[in-house]
Short mmCIF file of C-alpha atoms and ligand atoms in Angstrom, two decimals:
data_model
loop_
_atom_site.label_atom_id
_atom_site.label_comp_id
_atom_site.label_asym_id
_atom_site.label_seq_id
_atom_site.Cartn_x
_atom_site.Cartn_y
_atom_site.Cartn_z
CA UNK A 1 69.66 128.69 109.43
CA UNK A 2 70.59 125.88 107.52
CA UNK A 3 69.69 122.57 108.35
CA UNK A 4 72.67 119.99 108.38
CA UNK A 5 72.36 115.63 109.14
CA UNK A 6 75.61 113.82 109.43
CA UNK A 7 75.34 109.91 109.21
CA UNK A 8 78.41 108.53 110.71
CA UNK A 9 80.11 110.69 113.59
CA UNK A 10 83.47 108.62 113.35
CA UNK A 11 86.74 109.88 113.48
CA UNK A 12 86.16 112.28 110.03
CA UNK A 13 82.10 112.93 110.46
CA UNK A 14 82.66 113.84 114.19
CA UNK A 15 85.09 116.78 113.76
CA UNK A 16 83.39 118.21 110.03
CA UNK A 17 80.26 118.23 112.34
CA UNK A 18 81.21 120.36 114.31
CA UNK A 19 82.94 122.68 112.76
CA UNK A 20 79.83 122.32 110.78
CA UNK A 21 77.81 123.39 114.20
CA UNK A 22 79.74 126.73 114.43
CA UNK A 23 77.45 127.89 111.41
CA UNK A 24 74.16 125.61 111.05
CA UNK A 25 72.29 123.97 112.83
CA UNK A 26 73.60 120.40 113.09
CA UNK A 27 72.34 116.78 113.86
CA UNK A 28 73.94 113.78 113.62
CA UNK A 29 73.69 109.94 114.05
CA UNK A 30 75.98 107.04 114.40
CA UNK A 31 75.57 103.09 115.09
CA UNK A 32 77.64 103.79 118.20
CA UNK A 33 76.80 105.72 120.57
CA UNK A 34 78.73 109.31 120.15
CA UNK A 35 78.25 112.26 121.83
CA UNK A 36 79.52 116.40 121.72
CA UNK A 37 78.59 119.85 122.55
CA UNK A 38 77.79 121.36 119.29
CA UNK A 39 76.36 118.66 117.22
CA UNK A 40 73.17 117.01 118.12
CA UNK A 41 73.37 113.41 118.64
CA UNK A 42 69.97 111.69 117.58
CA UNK A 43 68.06 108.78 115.70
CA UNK A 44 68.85 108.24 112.22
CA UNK A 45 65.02 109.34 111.69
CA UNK A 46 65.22 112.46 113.53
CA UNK A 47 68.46 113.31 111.22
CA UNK A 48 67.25 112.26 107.69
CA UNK A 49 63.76 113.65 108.94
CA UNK A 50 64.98 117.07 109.94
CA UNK A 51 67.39 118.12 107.52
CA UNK A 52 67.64 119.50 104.22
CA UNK A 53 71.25 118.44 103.57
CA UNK A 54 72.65 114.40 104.70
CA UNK A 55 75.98 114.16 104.77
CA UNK A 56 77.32 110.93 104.74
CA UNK A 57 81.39 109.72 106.13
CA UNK A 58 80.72 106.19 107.29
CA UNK A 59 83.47 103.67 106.86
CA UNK A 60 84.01 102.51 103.03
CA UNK A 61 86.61 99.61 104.23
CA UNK A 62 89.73 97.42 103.19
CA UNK A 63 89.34 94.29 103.84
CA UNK A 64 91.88 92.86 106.20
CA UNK A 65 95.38 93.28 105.94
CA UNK A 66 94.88 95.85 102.80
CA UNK A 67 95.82 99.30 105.00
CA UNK A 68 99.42 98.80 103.86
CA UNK A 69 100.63 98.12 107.89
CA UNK A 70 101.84 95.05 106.44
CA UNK A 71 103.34 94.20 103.22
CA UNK A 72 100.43 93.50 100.50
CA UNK A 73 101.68 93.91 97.10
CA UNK A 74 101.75 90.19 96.72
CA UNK A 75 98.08 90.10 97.81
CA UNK A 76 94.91 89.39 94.85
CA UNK A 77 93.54 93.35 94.71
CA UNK A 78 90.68 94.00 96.06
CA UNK A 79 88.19 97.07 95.75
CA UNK A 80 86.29 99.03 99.34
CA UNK A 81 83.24 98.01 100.67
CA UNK A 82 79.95 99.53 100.25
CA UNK A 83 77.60 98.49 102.70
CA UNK A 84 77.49 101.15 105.39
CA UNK A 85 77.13 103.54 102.65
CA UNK A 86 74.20 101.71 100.67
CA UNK A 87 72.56 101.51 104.03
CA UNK A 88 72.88 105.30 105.05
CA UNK A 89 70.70 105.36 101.58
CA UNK A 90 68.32 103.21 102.07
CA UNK A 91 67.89 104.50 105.76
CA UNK A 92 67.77 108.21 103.99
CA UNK A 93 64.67 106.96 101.68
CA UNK A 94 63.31 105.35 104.13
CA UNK A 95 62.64 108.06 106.55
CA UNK A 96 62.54 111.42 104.10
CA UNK A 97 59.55 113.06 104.00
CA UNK A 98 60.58 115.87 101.66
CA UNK A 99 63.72 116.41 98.99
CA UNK A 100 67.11 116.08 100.61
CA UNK A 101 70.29 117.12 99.34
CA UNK A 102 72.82 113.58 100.24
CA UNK A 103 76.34 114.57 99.58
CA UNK A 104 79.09 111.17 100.39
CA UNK A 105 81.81 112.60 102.10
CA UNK A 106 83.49 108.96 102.36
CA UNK A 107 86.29 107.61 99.67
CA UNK A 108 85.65 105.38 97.12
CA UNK A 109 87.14 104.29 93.63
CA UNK A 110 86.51 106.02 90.21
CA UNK A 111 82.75 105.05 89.18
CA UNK A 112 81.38 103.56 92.24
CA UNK A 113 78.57 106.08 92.83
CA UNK A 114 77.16 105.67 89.38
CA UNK A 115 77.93 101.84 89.46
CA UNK A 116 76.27 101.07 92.97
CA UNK A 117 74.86 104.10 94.48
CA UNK A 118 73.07 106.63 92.71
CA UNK A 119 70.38 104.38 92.03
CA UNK A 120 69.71 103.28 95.00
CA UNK A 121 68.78 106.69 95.98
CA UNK A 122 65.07 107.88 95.29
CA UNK A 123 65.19 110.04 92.43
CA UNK A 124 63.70 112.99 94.53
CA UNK A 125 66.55 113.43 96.24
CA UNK A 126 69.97 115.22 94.79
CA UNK A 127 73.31 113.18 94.88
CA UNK A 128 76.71 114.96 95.57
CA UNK A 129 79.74 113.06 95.96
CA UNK A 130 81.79 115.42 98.16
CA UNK A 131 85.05 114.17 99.29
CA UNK A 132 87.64 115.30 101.46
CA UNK A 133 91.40 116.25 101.45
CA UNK A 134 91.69 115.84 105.49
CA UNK A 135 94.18 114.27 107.61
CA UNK A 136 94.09 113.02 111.17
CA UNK A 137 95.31 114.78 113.76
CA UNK A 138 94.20 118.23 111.88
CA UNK A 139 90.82 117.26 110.84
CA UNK A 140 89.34 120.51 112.11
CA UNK A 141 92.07 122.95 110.89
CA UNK A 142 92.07 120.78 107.00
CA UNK A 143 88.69 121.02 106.46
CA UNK A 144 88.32 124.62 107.24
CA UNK A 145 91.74 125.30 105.04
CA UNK A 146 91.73 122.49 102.41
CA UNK A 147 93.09 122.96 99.03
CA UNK A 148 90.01 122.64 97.06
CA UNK A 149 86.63 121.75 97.65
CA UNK A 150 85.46 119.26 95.56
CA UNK A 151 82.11 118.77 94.37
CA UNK A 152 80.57 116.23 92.05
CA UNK A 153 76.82 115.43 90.45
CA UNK A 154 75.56 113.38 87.89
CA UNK A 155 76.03 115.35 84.58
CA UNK A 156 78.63 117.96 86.68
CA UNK A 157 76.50 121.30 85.66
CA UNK A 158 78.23 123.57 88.19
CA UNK A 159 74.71 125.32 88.89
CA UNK A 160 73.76 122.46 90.71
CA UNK A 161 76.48 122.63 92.85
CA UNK A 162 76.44 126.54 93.88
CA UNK A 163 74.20 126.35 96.92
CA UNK A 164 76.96 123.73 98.74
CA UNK A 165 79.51 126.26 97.67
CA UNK A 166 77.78 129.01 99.18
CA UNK A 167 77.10 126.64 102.34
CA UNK A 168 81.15 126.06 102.65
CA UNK A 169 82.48 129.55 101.84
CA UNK A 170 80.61 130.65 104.94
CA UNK A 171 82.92 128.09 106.76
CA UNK A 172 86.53 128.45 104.99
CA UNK A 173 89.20 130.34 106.38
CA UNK A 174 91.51 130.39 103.10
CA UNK A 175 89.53 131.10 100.25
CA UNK A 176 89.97 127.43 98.51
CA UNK A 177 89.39 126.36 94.72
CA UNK A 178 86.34 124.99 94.06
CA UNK A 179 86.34 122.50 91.89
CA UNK A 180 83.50 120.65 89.74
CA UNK A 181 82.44 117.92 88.03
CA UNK A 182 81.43 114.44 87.23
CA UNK A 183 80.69 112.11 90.33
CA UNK A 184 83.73 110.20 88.67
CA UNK A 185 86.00 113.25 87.77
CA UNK A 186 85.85 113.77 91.81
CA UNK A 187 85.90 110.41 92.68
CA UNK A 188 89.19 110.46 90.77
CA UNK A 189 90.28 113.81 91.58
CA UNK A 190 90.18 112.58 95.33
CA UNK A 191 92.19 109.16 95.37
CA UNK A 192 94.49 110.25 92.13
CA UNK A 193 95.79 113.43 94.43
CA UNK A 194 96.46 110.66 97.41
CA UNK A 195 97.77 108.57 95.61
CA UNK A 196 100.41 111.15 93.61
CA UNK A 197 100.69 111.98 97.15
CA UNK A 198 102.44 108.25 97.81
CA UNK A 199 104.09 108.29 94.19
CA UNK A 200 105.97 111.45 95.51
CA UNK A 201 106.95 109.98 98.59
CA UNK A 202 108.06 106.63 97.30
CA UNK A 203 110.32 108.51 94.39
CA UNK A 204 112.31 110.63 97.03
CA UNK A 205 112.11 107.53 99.72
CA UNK A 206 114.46 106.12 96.50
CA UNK A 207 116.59 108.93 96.13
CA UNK A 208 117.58 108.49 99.63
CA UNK A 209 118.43 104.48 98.94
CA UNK A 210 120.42 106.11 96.41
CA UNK A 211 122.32 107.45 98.29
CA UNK A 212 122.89 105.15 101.37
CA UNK A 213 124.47 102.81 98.71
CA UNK A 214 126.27 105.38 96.45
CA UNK A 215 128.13 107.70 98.78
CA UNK A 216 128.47 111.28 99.50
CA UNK A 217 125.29 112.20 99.04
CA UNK A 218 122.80 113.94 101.82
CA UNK A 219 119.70 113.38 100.39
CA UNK A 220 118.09 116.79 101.10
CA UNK A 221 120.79 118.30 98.83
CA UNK A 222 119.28 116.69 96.35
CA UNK A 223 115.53 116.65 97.29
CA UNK A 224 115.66 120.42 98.14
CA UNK A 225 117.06 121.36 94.94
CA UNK A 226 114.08 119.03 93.30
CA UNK A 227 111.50 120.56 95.04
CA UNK A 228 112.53 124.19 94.19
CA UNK A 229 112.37 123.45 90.57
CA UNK A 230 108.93 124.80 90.36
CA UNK A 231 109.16 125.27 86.20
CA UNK A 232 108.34 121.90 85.70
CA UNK A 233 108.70 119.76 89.28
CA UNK A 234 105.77 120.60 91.51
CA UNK A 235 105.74 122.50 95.32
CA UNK A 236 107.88 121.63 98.10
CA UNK A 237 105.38 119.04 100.14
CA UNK A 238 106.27 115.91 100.60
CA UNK A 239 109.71 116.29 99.32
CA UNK A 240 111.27 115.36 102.38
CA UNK A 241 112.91 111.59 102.22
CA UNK A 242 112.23 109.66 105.71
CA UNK A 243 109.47 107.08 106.37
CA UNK A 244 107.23 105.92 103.57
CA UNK A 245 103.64 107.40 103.20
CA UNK A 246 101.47 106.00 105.69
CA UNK A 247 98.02 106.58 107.17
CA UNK A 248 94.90 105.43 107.28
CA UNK A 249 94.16 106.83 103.33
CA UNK A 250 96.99 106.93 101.27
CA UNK A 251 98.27 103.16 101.12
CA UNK A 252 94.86 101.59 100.96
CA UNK A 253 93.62 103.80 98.12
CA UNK A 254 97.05 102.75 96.06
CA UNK A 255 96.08 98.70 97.14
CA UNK A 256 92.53 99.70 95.89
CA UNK A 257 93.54 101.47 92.69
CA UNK A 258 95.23 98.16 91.79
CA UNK A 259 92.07 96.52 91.86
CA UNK A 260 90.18 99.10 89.70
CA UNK A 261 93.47 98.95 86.98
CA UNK A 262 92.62 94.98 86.50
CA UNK A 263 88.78 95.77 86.56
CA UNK A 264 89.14 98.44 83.70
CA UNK A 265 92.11 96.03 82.00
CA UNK A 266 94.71 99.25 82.36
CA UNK A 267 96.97 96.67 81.08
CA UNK A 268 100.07 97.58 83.76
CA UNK A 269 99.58 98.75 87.35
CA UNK A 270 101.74 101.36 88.09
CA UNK A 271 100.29 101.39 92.17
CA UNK A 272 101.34 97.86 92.42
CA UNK A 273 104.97 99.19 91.55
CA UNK A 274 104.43 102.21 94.37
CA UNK A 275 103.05 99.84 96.65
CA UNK A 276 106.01 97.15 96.69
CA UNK A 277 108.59 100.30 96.38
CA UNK A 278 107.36 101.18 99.65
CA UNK A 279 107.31 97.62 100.91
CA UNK A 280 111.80 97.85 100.00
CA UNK A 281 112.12 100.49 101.30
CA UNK A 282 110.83 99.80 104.39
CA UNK A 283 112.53 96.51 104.30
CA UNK A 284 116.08 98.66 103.67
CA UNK A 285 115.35 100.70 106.23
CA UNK A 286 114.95 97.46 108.81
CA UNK A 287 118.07 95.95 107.16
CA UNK A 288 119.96 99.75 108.14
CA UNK A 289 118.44 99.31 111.41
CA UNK A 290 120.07 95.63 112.11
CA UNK A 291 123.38 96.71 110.99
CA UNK A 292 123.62 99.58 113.43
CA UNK A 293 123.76 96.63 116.14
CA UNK A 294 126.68 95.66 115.08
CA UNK A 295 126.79 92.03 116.56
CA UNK A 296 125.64 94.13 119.93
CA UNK A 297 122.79 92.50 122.16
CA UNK A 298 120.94 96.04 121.88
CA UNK A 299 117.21 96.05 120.87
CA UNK A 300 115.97 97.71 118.24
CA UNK A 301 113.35 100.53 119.05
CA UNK A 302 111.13 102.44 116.83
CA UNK A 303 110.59 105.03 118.21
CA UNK A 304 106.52 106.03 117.28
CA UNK A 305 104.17 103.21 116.75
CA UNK A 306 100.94 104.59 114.88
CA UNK A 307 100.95 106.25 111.72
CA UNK A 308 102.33 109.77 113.11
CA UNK A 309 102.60 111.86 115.92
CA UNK A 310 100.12 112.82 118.14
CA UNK A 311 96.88 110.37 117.16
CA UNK A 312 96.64 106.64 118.27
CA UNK A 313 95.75 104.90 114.79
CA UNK A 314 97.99 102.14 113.74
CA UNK A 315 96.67 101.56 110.98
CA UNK A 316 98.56 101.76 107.39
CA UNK A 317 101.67 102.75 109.50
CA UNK A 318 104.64 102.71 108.00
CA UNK A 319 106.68 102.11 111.61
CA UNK A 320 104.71 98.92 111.58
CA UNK A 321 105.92 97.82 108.25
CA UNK A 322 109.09 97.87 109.37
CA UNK A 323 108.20 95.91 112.18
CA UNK A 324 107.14 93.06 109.76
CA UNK A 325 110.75 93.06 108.30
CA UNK A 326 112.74 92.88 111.76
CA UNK A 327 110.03 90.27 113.20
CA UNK A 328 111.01 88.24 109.64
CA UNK A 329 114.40 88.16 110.68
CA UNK A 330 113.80 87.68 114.10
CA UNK A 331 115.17 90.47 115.70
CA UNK A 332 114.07 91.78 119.33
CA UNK A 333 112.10 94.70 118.39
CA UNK A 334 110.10 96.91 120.57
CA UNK A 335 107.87 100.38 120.05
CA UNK A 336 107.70 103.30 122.35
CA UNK A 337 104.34 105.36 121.48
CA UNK A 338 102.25 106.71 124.31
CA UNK A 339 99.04 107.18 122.15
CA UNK A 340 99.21 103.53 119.77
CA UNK A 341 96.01 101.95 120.06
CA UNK A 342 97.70 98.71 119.37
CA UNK A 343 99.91 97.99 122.10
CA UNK A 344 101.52 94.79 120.69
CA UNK A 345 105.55 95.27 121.68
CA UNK A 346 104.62 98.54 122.96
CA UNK A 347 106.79 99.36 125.87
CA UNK A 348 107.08 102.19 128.30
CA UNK A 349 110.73 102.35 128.96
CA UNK A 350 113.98 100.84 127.53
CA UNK A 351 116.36 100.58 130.57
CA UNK A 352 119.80 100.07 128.35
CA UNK A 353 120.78 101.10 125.19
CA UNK A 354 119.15 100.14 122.21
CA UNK A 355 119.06 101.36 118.10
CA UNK A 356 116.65 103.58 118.47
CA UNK A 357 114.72 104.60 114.79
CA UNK A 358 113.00 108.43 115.25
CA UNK A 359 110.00 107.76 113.36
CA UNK A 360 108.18 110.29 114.34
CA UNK A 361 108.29 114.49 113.63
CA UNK A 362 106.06 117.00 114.60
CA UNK A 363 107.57 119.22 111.76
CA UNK A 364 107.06 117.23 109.16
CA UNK A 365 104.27 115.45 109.68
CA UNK A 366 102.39 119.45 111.00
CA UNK A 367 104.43 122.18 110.23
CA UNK A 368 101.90 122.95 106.94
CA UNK A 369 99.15 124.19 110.00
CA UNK A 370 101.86 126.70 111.13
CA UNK A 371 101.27 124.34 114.57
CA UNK A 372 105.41 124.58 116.25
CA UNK A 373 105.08 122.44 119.20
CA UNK A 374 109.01 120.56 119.76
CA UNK A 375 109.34 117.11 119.49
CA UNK A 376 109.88 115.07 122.40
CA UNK A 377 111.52 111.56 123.19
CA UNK A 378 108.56 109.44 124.56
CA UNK A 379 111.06 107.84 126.99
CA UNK A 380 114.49 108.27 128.17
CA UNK A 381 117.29 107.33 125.67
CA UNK A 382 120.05 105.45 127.49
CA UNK A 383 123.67 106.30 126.83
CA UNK A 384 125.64 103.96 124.24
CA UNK A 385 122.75 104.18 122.41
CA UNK A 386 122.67 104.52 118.53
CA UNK A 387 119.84 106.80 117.07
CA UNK A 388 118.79 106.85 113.46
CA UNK A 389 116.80 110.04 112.20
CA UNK A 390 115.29 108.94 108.66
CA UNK A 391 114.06 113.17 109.16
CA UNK A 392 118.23 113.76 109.85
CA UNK A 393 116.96 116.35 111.97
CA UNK A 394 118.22 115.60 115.86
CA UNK A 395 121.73 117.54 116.24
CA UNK A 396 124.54 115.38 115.80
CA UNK A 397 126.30 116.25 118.88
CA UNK A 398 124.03 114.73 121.27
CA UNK A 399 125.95 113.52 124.37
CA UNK A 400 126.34 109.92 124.95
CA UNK A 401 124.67 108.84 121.67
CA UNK A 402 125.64 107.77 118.12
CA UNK A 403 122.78 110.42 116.01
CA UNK A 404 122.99 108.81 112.28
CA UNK A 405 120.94 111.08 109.20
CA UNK A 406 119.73 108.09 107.22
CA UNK A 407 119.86 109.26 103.43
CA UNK A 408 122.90 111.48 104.07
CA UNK A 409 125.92 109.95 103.16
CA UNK A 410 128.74 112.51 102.89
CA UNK A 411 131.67 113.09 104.91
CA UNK A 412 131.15 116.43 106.06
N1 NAD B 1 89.69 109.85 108.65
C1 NAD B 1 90.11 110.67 107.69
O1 NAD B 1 91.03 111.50 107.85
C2 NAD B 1 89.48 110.65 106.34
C3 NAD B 1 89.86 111.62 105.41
C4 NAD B 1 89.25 111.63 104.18
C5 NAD B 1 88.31 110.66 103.89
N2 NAD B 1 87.97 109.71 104.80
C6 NAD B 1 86.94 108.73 104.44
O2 NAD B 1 85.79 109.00 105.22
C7 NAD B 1 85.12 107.78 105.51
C8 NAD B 1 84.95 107.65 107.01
O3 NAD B 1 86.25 107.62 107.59
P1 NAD B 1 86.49 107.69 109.16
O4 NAD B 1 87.96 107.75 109.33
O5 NAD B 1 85.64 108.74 109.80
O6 NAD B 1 85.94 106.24 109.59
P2 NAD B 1 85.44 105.81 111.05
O7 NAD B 1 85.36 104.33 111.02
O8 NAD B 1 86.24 106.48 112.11
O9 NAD B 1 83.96 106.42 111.16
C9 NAD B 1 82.85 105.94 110.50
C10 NAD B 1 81.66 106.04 111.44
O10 NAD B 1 80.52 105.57 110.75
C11 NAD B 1 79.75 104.79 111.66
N3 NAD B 1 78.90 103.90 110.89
C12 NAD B 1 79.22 102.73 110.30
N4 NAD B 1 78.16 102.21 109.64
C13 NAD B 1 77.15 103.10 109.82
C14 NAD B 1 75.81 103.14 109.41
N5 NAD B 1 75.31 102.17 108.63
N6 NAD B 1 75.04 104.18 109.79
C15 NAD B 1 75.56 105.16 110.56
N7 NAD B 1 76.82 105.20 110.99
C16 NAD B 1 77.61 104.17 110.62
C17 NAD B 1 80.77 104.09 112.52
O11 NAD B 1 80.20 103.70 113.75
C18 NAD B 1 81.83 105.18 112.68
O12 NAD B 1 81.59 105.98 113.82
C19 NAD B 1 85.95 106.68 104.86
O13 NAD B 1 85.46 106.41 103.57
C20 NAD B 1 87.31 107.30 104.75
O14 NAD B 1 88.06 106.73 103.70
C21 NAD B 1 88.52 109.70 106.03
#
């Protein structure tokens, strides 16, 4: 049975372990102390020591206040950081006895591994730069039915790459691409398809402020028929106007790729332009918000703190973005999110009526994992209140309450 090391059992390495574990035989070690049932947990010696193939998914951070939780397009760019990851090397050369195959799970910009890390790896062992297309919340179900594997070396000969193919298409349960190349062509492959992923978001996210200030428009009318022009518009995801892209990924790459665009002197930085598109749009969305009090006392409520449903992280969320805008024009603002693990203005109940902003939806943030669990209000909604659905999918009829679509301006 293969033998499998994981360095850094956080919030991605945990999961990929273990799903790892239903095939090979798996250790793992983190700084922190982590533990599970499949995967075992052990020195960084034992791991490096005892395994053919090192995977490594520690951190590769932003540095404060780049996650895109809080406007940053006006901030100098700035590019990850690489320590954790040049210390899982020098840790792995320190303690290999034989040849290991060291494939980096974690993200990082276009020509980092040949800039900073392949050599600080001992040229007996093989480098793979590995990343993947995961998302929390579903990190067990994505990375057994991602949409590509993507695998990387030095000179991207895809004979060097077969025997982690072979590895992972025991594991998949969809058949994926597999893709090869260049450590750079995956390094790019990787944050170019997140960030697209943003570009998308922030084009229909302005179709929708389109139509708040034009008129008879619903949105999806118009977003629907765009994302069934398959001849020369792409698929149907993320075609859906609503909150702005969000996460602990997709906002920080843009603020990243901004840095790399002055580094390589692209000469215009077309992320800087997503990145403060998103930043209006949020702030629109806060203005929308405000009106709907209409000189009222009522709070405002968002109504889903972290990023999406069902996971804590706050980080790059988009509900906190808006946040920023209402706090600039000092509104009384609260959240309602069981889960946030940030529980600044988090509160359990309202008690009167307040404009209430449904960021959250199961459906669109999970309905690709064929998962169909309802959405559910995370505390009661008083009567006289006004709800806004950026999703415009609560029925309008709902007793007691004003239910506004945001982005669908007709009559009828
Ligand atoms: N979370 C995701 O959905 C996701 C998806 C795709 C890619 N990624 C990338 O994967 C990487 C890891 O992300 P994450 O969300 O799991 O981060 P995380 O912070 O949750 O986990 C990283 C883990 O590495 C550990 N660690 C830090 N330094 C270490 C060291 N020197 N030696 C051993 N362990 C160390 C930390 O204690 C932590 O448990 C990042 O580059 C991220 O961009 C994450």
């Amino acid at each position: 049975m293969k033998k499998i090391g994981f360095i850094g059992l956080g919030k991605l390495g945990l999961d990929c372990a273990e799903v790892f574990a239903e095939h090979y035989d798996v250790r793992g070690y983190d700084i922190y102390p982590r533990t599970s049932d499949s995967v075992k947990v052990c020195t960084i010696e034992e791991t490096v020591d005892q395994s053919e193939w090192i995977f490594i998914a520690v951190p590769t951070p932003h540095a404060e206040g780049y996650d895109g939780s809080v406007p940053s397009s006006h901030m100098e760019p700035c590019d990850f950081g690489h320590d954790a990851v040049k210390d899982a090397l020098v840790q792995i050369n320190k303690y290999a006895q034989s040849p290991k195959k060291v494939v980096l799970i974690s993200t990082v910009l276009p020509g980092t591994t040949r800039r900073h890390f392949a050599t600080l790896l001992n040229r007996q062992h093989q480098f793979l730069y590995n990343p993947y297309l995961i998302a929390m919340g579903s990190v067990k179900w994505d990375m057994i039915n991602p949409e590509m594997v993507m695998i990387g070396t030095e000179t991207g000969d895809p004979k060097e790459m077969q025997e982690l193919v072979d590895i992972y298409r025991a594991m998949m349960a969809n058949n994926p691409r597999y893709v090869t190349g260049t450590w750079d062509e995956c390094e790019a492959i990787k944050i170019f398809y997140n960030t697209f992923i943003s570009a998308k978001v922030g084009l229909v996210n302005m179709i929708q402020d389109f139509a708040l200030r034009i008129g008879n428009i619903n949105v999806d009318v118009v977003t629907d028929a765009l994302a069934q022009s398959t001849m020369r518009i792409m698929g149907p995801k993320y075609m859906t106007a609503g909150m702005g892209d969000a996460g602990a990924c997709h906002p920080r790459d843009n603020i990243a790729l901004r840095w790399l665009a002055e580094e390589y002197d692209i000469g215009y930085d077309l992320f800087d332009t997503i990145m403060h598109a998103r930043e209006i749009q949020a702030e629109n969305l806060a203005n929308f918000l405000i009106e709907q009090k209409a000189n009222s006392d009522m709070p405002i409520v968002i109504h889903g703190k972290a990023y999406k449903p069902d996971v804590p992280y706050c980080i790059g969320s988009y509900s906190t973005l808006i946040g920023h805008y209402l706090e600039q024009q000092c509104q009384e603002f609260y959240y309602v999110d069981p889960l946030a693990d940030n529980s600044e203005r988090v509160i359990e109940s309202l008690g009167r009526p307040a404009v209430v902003l449904m960021a959250h939806n199961r459906h669109i943030t999970y309905g690709y994992t064929g998962e169909s669990a309802k959405d559910h209000f995370y505390c009661e909604i008083e009567p006289g209140s006004v709800i806004v659905d950026p999703w415009r999918k609560l029925p309008k009829d709902m007793a007691g309450m004003t239910v506004i679509h945001y982005g669908n301006t007709r009559r009828s």
